[in-house]
Short mmCIF file of C-alpha atoms and ligand atoms in Angstrom, two decimals:
data_model
loop_
_atom_site.label_atom_id
_atom_site.label_comp_id
_atom_site.label_asym_id
_atom_site.label_seq_id
_atom_site.Cartn_x
_atom_site.Cartn_y
_atom_site.Cartn_z
CA MET M 1 61.41 103.39 125.94
CA GLU M 2 63.22 106.68 126.49
CA ASN M 3 61.65 109.15 124.13
CA GLN M 4 63.61 112.26 124.83
CA ASN M 5 65.33 114.22 122.12
CA ILE M 6 69.05 114.23 121.64
CA ARG M 7 69.56 117.48 123.51
CA ALA M 8 67.96 116.03 126.62
CA VAL M 9 69.80 112.70 126.34
CA ASP M 10 73.22 113.82 125.21
CA PRO M 11 73.89 117.57 125.25
CA ALA M 12 77.54 117.02 124.29
CA VAL M 13 76.66 115.35 121.00
CA ALA M 14 73.73 117.73 120.48
CA ASP M 15 76.14 120.64 120.80
CA ALA M 16 78.56 119.06 118.35
CA LEU M 17 75.76 118.48 115.83
CA ALA M 18 74.51 122.04 116.23
CA GLY M 19 78.07 123.24 115.76
CA GLU M 20 78.45 121.18 112.63
CA ARG M 21 75.21 122.50 111.24
CA THR M 22 76.32 126.07 111.87
CA ARG M 23 79.72 125.27 110.37
CA GLN M 24 78.04 124.02 107.21
CA GLU M 25 75.71 127.03 107.12
CA GLU M 26 78.47 129.57 107.56
CA THR M 27 81.34 128.15 105.52
CA LEU M 28 81.88 127.26 101.88
CA ALA M 29 82.00 123.47 101.41
CA MET M 30 84.46 123.16 98.54
CA ILE M 31 85.94 119.76 99.28
CA ALA M 32 85.33 118.20 95.89
CA SER M 33 83.91 114.98 97.33
CA GLU M 34 81.30 116.72 99.48
CA ASN M 35 77.82 118.04 98.82
CA HIS M 36 74.71 119.01 100.79
CA VAL M 37 71.83 116.53 100.66
CA SER M 38 68.22 117.61 100.79
CA ARG M 39 66.13 117.62 103.92
CA ALA M 40 64.28 114.59 102.50
CA VAL M 41 67.50 112.60 102.15
CA LEU M 42 68.55 113.62 105.68
CA GLU M 43 65.20 112.43 106.96
CA ALA M 44 65.55 109.07 105.22
CA GLN M 45 69.08 108.58 106.51
CA GLY M 46 68.01 109.42 110.05
CA SER M 47 64.96 107.18 109.89
CA VAL M 48 63.70 104.12 111.78
CA LEU M 49 65.28 101.89 109.16
CA THR M 50 68.45 102.22 111.24
CA ASN M 51 66.78 99.65 113.51
CA LYS M 52 66.23 97.03 110.85
CA TYR M 53 68.39 94.06 109.99
CA ALA M 54 67.84 93.02 106.40
CA GLU M 55 70.70 90.68 105.50
CA GLY M 56 70.09 89.34 102.05
CA TYR M 57 68.31 91.02 99.16
CA PRO M 58 64.69 92.03 98.48
CA GLY M 59 62.48 88.93 98.59
CA ALA M 60 65.32 86.77 99.95
CA ARG M 61 66.24 88.02 103.42
CA TYR M 62 67.57 86.14 106.40
CA TYR M 63 65.16 87.91 108.77
CA ALA M 64 61.44 88.51 109.04
CA GLY M 65 59.84 91.92 108.94
CA CYS M 66 61.65 93.14 105.83
CA GLU M 67 58.62 94.17 103.80
CA TYR M 68 59.39 97.90 104.01
CA ALA M 69 63.13 97.35 103.72
CA ASP M 70 62.40 95.43 100.51
CA GLU M 71 60.23 98.23 99.20
CA VAL M 72 62.91 100.85 99.86
CA GLU M 73 65.73 98.79 98.39
CA GLU M 74 63.72 97.95 95.26
CA LEU M 75 62.97 101.64 94.77
CA ALA M 76 66.65 102.50 95.14
CA ILE M 77 67.64 99.79 92.64
CA ASP M 78 64.97 100.71 90.07
CA ARG M 79 65.83 104.40 90.26
CA ALA M 80 69.55 103.71 89.97
CA LYS M 81 68.91 101.59 86.89
CA GLU M 82 66.93 104.41 85.37
CA LEU M 83 69.57 107.03 86.28
CA TRP M 84 72.62 105.20 84.99
CA GLY M 85 71.11 102.67 82.58
CA ALA M 86 72.82 99.68 84.21
CA GLU M 87 71.44 96.14 83.87
CA HIS M 88 72.20 95.25 87.48
CA VAL M 89 72.68 97.48 90.51
CA ASN M 90 73.66 96.66 94.08
CA VAL M 91 72.83 99.54 96.42
CA GLN M 92 74.11 97.98 99.65
CA PRO M 93 77.82 98.94 99.76
CA HIS M 94 78.44 101.12 102.78
CA SER M 95 80.84 103.32 100.80
CA GLY M 96 82.60 103.71 97.48
CA THR M 97 85.61 101.84 98.81
CA GLN M 98 83.41 98.92 99.80
CA ALA M 99 81.84 98.98 96.35
CA ASN M 100 85.33 98.63 94.88
CA GLN M 101 86.17 95.94 97.41
CA ALA M 102 83.15 93.94 96.22
CA VAL M 103 84.36 94.04 92.62
CA TYR M 104 87.89 92.94 93.54
CA TYR M 105 86.58 90.23 95.83
CA ALA M 106 84.17 88.95 93.19
CA MET M 107 86.56 88.92 90.26
CA LEU M 108 90.13 88.60 91.58
CA ASP M 109 92.16 86.12 93.61
CA PRO M 110 94.79 87.31 96.07
CA GLY M 111 97.97 88.03 94.12
CA ASP M 112 96.09 89.03 90.96
CA ARG M 113 97.11 92.18 89.16
CA ILE M 114 95.54 95.64 89.35
CA LEU M 115 96.55 98.46 87.01
CA SER M 116 95.38 101.83 88.29
CA LEU M 117 96.20 105.54 88.32
CA GLU M 118 98.86 106.69 90.78
CA LEU M 119 97.38 108.41 93.85
CA SER M 120 99.29 111.68 93.41
CA HIS M 121 98.10 111.78 89.80
CA GLY M 122 94.45 111.68 90.89
CA GLY M 123 93.83 108.03 91.82
CA HIS M 124 92.29 106.66 95.01
CA LEU M 125 93.51 104.66 98.00
CA SER M 126 91.21 101.77 97.16
CA HIS M 127 92.74 101.44 93.70
CA GLY M 128 95.89 99.77 95.01
CA HIS M 129 97.66 102.08 97.44
CA PRO M 130 100.17 100.23 99.68
CA ALA M 131 98.35 101.47 102.80
CA ASN M 132 95.06 100.00 101.57
CA PHE M 133 94.13 96.31 101.50
CA THR M 134 94.30 96.46 97.70
CA GLY M 135 98.00 97.33 97.80
CA GLN M 136 98.67 94.44 100.16
CA MET M 137 96.48 91.73 98.71
CA TYR M 138 97.09 92.29 95.00
CA GLU M 139 100.01 93.06 92.77
CA VAL M 140 99.67 96.66 91.67
CA GLU M 141 101.12 98.62 88.79
CA GLN M 142 100.18 102.22 88.14
CA TYR M 143 99.68 104.46 85.17
CA GLU M 144 100.02 108.23 85.25
CA VAL M 145 98.85 111.45 83.75
CA ASP M 146 101.15 113.17 81.29
CA THR M 147 102.87 115.65 83.63
CA GLU M 148 103.10 118.22 80.83
CA THR M 149 99.40 118.22 79.94
CA GLY M 150 97.81 116.83 83.10
CA TYR M 151 95.66 114.53 80.96
CA ILE M 152 95.62 110.74 81.40
CA ASP M 153 98.48 109.26 79.40
CA TYR M 154 96.27 106.79 77.54
CA GLU M 155 99.10 105.58 75.35
CA GLY M 156 101.30 104.98 78.42
CA LEU M 157 98.40 103.15 80.04
CA ARG M 158 98.06 100.89 76.99
CA GLU M 159 101.78 100.14 76.95
CA THR M 160 101.87 99.44 80.70
CA ALA M 161 98.86 97.14 80.33
CA GLU M 162 100.65 95.27 77.55
CA GLU M 163 103.74 94.77 79.73
CA PHE M 164 102.08 94.20 83.09
CA ASP M 165 99.24 91.95 81.88
CA PRO M 166 96.72 93.09 84.55
CA ASP M 167 93.64 91.15 85.60
CA ILE M 168 91.75 94.41 86.08
CA ILE M 169 92.28 98.01 85.00
CA VAL M 170 90.79 100.65 87.26
CA SER M 171 89.65 103.98 85.87
CA GLY M 172 87.68 106.80 87.50
CA TYR M 173 89.47 109.22 89.79
CA SER M 174 89.45 111.46 92.86
CA ALA M 175 91.39 114.47 91.66
CA TYR M 176 91.20 114.43 87.88
CA PRO M 177 89.57 117.51 86.36
CA ARG M 178 89.12 116.24 82.82
CA THR M 179 86.66 114.11 80.90
CA VAL M 180 87.61 110.44 81.06
CA GLU M 181 87.81 108.62 77.73
CA TRP M 182 86.36 105.33 78.92
CA ASP M 183 86.58 103.65 75.53
CA ARG M 184 90.35 104.14 75.35
CA ILE M 185 90.76 102.47 78.73
CA GLN M 186 88.39 99.72 77.67
CA ALA M 187 90.49 99.15 74.55
CA ALA M 188 93.58 98.68 76.77
CA ALA M 189 91.60 96.29 78.99
CA ASP M 190 90.39 94.32 75.96
CA ALA M 191 93.91 94.06 74.59
CA ALA M 192 95.16 92.78 77.96
CA ASP M 193 92.13 90.51 78.43
CA ALA M 194 91.50 92.32 81.72
CA TYR M 195 88.33 93.46 83.44
CA HIS M 196 87.67 97.17 83.53
CA LEU M 197 86.36 98.81 86.71
CA ALA M 198 85.28 102.43 86.30
CA ASP M 199 85.00 104.12 89.70
CA ILE M 200 82.81 107.16 89.09
CA ALA M 201 82.56 108.11 92.79
CA HIS M 202 83.20 111.79 92.14
CA ILE M 203 81.16 112.15 88.98
CA THR M 204 78.13 109.94 89.67
CA GLY M 205 75.83 112.96 89.40
CA LEU M 206 77.49 114.33 86.29
CA VAL M 207 77.21 110.95 84.58
CA ALA M 208 73.59 110.49 85.67
CA ALA M 209 72.73 113.92 84.26
CA GLY M 210 74.58 113.29 81.02
CA VAL M 211 77.09 116.10 81.49
CA HIS M 212 79.99 113.62 81.58
CA PRO M 213 80.11 110.56 79.28
CA SER M 214 79.03 107.34 80.97
CA PRO M 215 81.18 104.22 81.35
CA VAL M 216 78.04 102.10 81.79
CA GLY M 217 77.90 99.72 78.84
CA ILE M 218 81.65 100.16 78.28
CA ALA M 219 83.37 99.07 81.50
CA ASP M 220 82.53 95.69 83.07
CA PHE M 221 81.92 97.26 86.46
CA VAL M 222 80.97 100.77 87.47
CA THR M 223 81.19 101.74 91.13
CA GLY M 224 80.47 104.96 92.92
CA SER M 225 79.67 106.66 96.14
CA THR M 226 76.27 108.24 96.54
CA HIS M 227 77.02 111.36 98.57
CA LYS M 228 79.13 113.35 96.15
CA THR M 229 77.78 114.93 92.97
CA ILE M 230 74.68 112.66 92.99
CA ARG M 231 73.66 114.12 96.39
CA ALA M 232 71.93 110.99 97.70
CA GLY M 233 73.58 110.65 101.09
CA ARG M 234 76.31 108.41 102.45
CA GLY M 235 76.95 105.12 100.74
CA GLY M 236 78.22 103.20 97.74
CA ILE M 237 76.86 101.43 94.69
CA VAL M 238 78.00 98.79 92.18
CA MET M 239 76.66 98.48 88.64
CA CYS M 240 77.34 95.69 86.18
CA ASP M 241 75.83 93.56 83.46
CA GLU M 242 73.49 90.75 84.40
CA GLU M 243 76.23 88.14 83.80
CA TYR M 244 78.13 89.38 86.87
CA ALA M 245 75.08 90.11 89.03
CA ASP M 246 75.29 87.03 91.26
CA ASP M 247 79.03 87.34 91.76
CA ILE M 248 78.74 90.98 92.75
CA ASP M 249 75.77 90.43 95.05
CA LYS M 250 77.55 87.60 96.85
CA ALA M 251 80.71 89.68 97.15
CA VAL M 252 78.78 92.54 98.80
CA PHE M 253 76.80 90.22 101.07
CA PRO M 254 77.91 87.94 102.61
CA GLY M 255 81.37 88.41 101.10
CA GLY M 256 82.29 91.81 102.47
CA GLN M 257 79.42 93.13 104.56
CA GLY M 258 76.76 91.96 106.98
CA GLY M 259 73.43 93.71 107.32
CA PRO M 260 72.95 96.59 104.90
CA LEU M 261 72.53 100.08 106.36
CA MET M 262 68.90 100.29 105.31
CA HIS M 263 68.54 103.90 106.44
CA ASN M 264 71.34 104.76 104.02
CA VAL M 265 69.68 102.71 101.30
CA ALA M 266 66.56 104.81 101.96
CA GLY M 267 68.66 107.95 101.53
CA LYS M 268 69.91 106.62 98.22
CA ALA M 269 66.35 105.90 97.07
CA VAL M 270 65.23 109.44 97.89
CA GLY M 271 68.31 111.08 96.42
CA PHE M 272 67.99 109.04 93.23
CA LYS M 273 64.34 110.14 92.92
CA GLU M 274 65.46 113.75 93.19
CA ALA M 275 68.17 113.15 90.59
CA LEU M 276 65.57 111.80 88.15
CA GLU M 277 63.80 115.18 88.19
CA PRO M 278 64.61 117.42 85.19
CA ALA M 279 66.00 120.04 87.60
CA PHE M 280 68.91 117.75 88.42
CA GLU M 281 70.30 117.94 84.92
CA ASP M 282 70.30 121.70 85.23
CA TYR M 283 72.02 121.40 88.60
CA ALA M 284 74.76 119.16 87.20
CA ARG M 285 75.32 121.49 84.28
CA ARG M 286 75.65 124.45 86.66
CA VAL M 287 78.15 122.50 88.78
CA VAL M 288 80.36 122.11 85.70
CA ASP M 289 79.85 125.70 84.54
CA ASN M 290 80.68 126.96 88.01
CA ALA M 291 83.87 124.87 88.12
CA GLU M 292 84.89 126.37 84.81
CA VAL M 293 84.32 129.89 86.15
CA LEU M 294 86.26 129.05 89.32
CA GLY M 295 89.15 127.72 87.25
CA GLU M 296 89.20 130.74 84.95
CA THR M 297 89.11 133.09 87.91
CA LEU M 298 92.03 131.40 89.65
CA GLN M 299 93.98 131.30 86.40
CA GLY M 300 93.20 134.97 85.84
CA HIS M 301 95.01 135.64 89.11
CA GLY M 302 98.01 133.65 87.91
CA LEU M 303 97.42 130.28 89.60
CA SER M 304 98.41 127.25 87.59
CA LEU M 305 95.74 124.57 87.16
CA VAL M 306 96.63 120.95 86.53
CA SER M 307 95.59 120.22 82.92
CA GLY M 308 95.00 123.94 82.38
CA GLY M 309 91.36 123.89 83.44
CA THR M 310 88.44 121.58 84.10
CA ASP M 311 85.66 119.66 82.36
CA ASN M 312 83.97 118.51 85.55
CA HIS M 313 83.16 119.63 89.10
CA LEU M 314 86.68 120.23 90.39
CA VAL M 315 89.81 122.23 89.85
CA LEU M 316 93.28 121.27 91.02
CA ALA M 317 95.68 124.17 91.46
CA ASP M 318 99.42 123.53 91.58
CA LEU M 319 100.91 126.27 93.79
CA ARG M 320 104.55 125.52 93.05
CA GLU M 321 105.06 128.12 90.34
CA SER M 322 102.96 130.98 91.63
CA HIS M 323 103.53 130.47 95.38
CA PRO M 324 106.62 128.29 95.86
CA ASP M 325 106.77 129.00 99.60
CA LEU M 326 103.16 128.04 100.30
CA SER M 327 102.23 124.38 100.64
CA GLY M 328 98.75 123.09 99.86
CA GLY M 329 98.40 122.21 103.53
CA ASP M 330 99.17 125.76 104.65
CA ALA M 331 96.80 127.13 102.00
CA GLU M 332 94.11 124.74 103.24
CA ASP M 333 94.59 125.97 106.82
CA ALA M 334 94.50 129.67 105.89
CA LEU M 335 91.43 129.20 103.69
CA ALA M 336 89.66 127.19 106.39
CA ALA M 337 90.33 130.02 108.84
CA ALA M 338 88.51 132.30 106.39
CA GLY M 339 85.59 129.84 106.07
CA ILE M 340 86.59 128.37 102.72
CA VAL M 341 86.84 124.64 103.29
CA LEU M 342 88.79 122.68 100.70
CA ASN M 343 91.78 120.38 100.82
CA GLY M 344 95.48 120.47 100.16
CA ASN M 345 96.10 117.87 97.48
CA THR M 346 99.00 116.16 95.80
CA VAL M 347 99.64 117.10 92.20
CA PRO M 348 101.19 115.12 89.35
CA GLY M 349 104.97 115.17 89.75
CA GLU M 350 104.54 115.95 93.46
CA THR M 351 107.72 117.23 95.10
CA ARG M 352 106.40 117.62 98.65
CA SER M 353 104.50 114.90 100.54
CA PRO M 354 100.89 113.71 100.79
CA PHE M 355 100.77 115.31 104.26
CA ASP M 356 102.02 118.64 103.00
CA PRO M 357 101.30 118.60 99.28
CA SER M 358 101.81 121.21 96.59
CA GLY M 359 98.25 121.75 95.44
CA ILE M 360 94.74 122.60 96.49
CA ARG M 361 91.62 120.85 95.16
CA ALA M 362 88.26 122.64 95.07
CA GLY M 363 84.84 121.47 93.92
CA THR M 364 81.64 123.31 93.12
CA ALA M 365 78.97 120.66 93.86
CA GLY M 366 78.16 121.95 97.36
CA LEU M 367 78.09 125.66 96.50
CA THR M 368 75.94 124.98 93.43
CA THR M 369 73.48 123.07 95.62
CA ARG M 370 73.11 126.10 97.85
CA GLY M 371 72.50 128.37 94.87
CA PHE M 372 75.82 130.00 94.06
CA ASP M 373 75.68 131.35 90.51
CA GLU M 374 78.60 132.17 88.24
CA ASP M 375 79.03 135.71 89.64
CA ALA M 376 79.14 134.39 93.20
CA ILE M 377 81.59 131.67 92.17
CA GLU M 378 83.81 134.25 90.50
CA GLU M 379 83.85 136.18 93.74
CA VAL M 380 84.70 132.99 95.64
CA GLY M 381 87.62 132.51 93.24
CA ASP M 382 88.79 136.05 94.02
CA LEU M 383 88.50 135.36 97.75
CA ILE M 384 90.45 132.10 97.47
CA TYR M 385 93.19 133.94 95.64
CA ARG M 386 93.32 136.74 98.20
CA VAL M 387 93.96 134.22 100.96
CA VAL M 388 96.42 132.11 98.97
CA ASP M 389 98.37 135.20 98.00
CA ASP M 390 98.54 136.51 101.55
CA ALA M 391 98.13 133.41 103.68
CA ASP M 392 99.90 134.86 106.71
CA SER M 393 97.75 137.97 106.91
CA GLU M 394 95.22 137.86 109.72
CA ASP M 395 93.55 140.95 108.27
CA VAL M 396 92.98 139.26 104.92
CA ILE M 397 91.67 136.12 106.58
CA TYR M 398 89.32 138.21 108.72
CA GLU M 399 88.03 140.29 105.80
CA VAL M 400 87.55 137.27 103.55
CA GLY M 401 85.85 135.44 106.41
CA GLU M 402 83.37 138.30 106.83
CA ARG M 403 82.50 138.20 103.13
CA VAL M 404 82.17 134.38 103.21
CA VAL M 405 79.54 134.65 105.92
CA GLU M 406 77.62 137.22 103.84
CA LEU M 407 77.73 134.94 100.80
CA CYS M 408 76.54 132.04 102.92
CA GLU M 409 73.68 134.10 104.33
CA ALA M 410 72.63 135.04 100.80
CA ASN M 411 72.56 131.31 99.89
CA PRO M 412 71.20 129.58 103.01
CA LEU M 413 71.07 125.85 103.68
CA TYR M 414 68.22 123.95 105.34
CA GLN M 415 66.14 127.06 106.04
N1 DSN S 1 87.89 110.99 100.23
C1 DSN S 1 87.29 111.16 98.96
C2 DSN S 1 87.83 112.33 98.22
O1 DSN S 1 87.95 113.36 98.84
O2 DSN S 1 88.06 112.29 97.03
C3 DSN S 1 87.33 109.94 98.13
O3 DSN S 1 86.99 108.82 98.88
#
């Protein structure tokens, strides 16, 4: 067998990987769904388990030679149960979307009704967007945030549920900066005799650490991705009570997937072990504290934040009042040129388009992982504002970019 390293075999990909590593080292990863995993998680995800087919579940596989795959998957499951307190966990979904797909496939028939949050109000494609299979296979109605307050309109949700009679209500969001009141959504689901799926993709780590309330034990199904605030590498996860365990397992495999990506399952196992350490709770708390500082700093400069602040790892700034001529997309481009990588994002009551939205979304999970404290985050907030306020200035972008590199060097990754 060829046993040369990647540089010898494929210099083009080796160069791209080296470039990506440098990019991560020298820029601020503030896309709210991203984080930096540990070296140990990287090692697990790049391991020999990529070679192994393990269709089935531990102890009941369709192939021989699964003894180590079983061990790894059982560790991932046991650790997930301990982290989130769920009765049953499936760690095989390839992503958060596929975790959601498993729940829909297990519990709904085509044409059934989904009630979920509108995408521009913070929802997710896999919650019923017309471009996603969910929007095409199911009947979808959406609830919204109160555009005045930016908070979920729980009363509107309840009324819509009463009228629409959904089969499932989806909670859990991609661009919602506030604490989710799971029990109020559950009450609406109970009243409508609907299932409740809480997609905690963004806040898996915050929930595991107890810095955001948990929907486990409230919602029927809790899904998530494993590479965001929980920092366990690429993948998805489904949690439920024992009564739905078989349905969910069958919906993941063979319903929606073939062989699990066992190297990713290994990454989850390692990341979950790290998250069970006491230091993780401190990390999650600092993520939230840092987001609060970031929000206050941006507000101090006059930027308007959706909901007026944050309770979690992200802030969503609506640029329409303070910078009516700057779109979120243009802000994203100018900030990226200065080494601050975040995304233009739609805001509630969006008046532009998803491709050129009115807001920017920024998260603190990645910077907190690399050691940014509140002072450093405050400075990052100042730098973001400088660019937003003068997005056409090459001098500003250059100066901010220089400072970003210094901040990155002071908080190195993967030394
Ligand atoms: N794309 C992710 C996000 O940025 O929120 C969710 O899948």
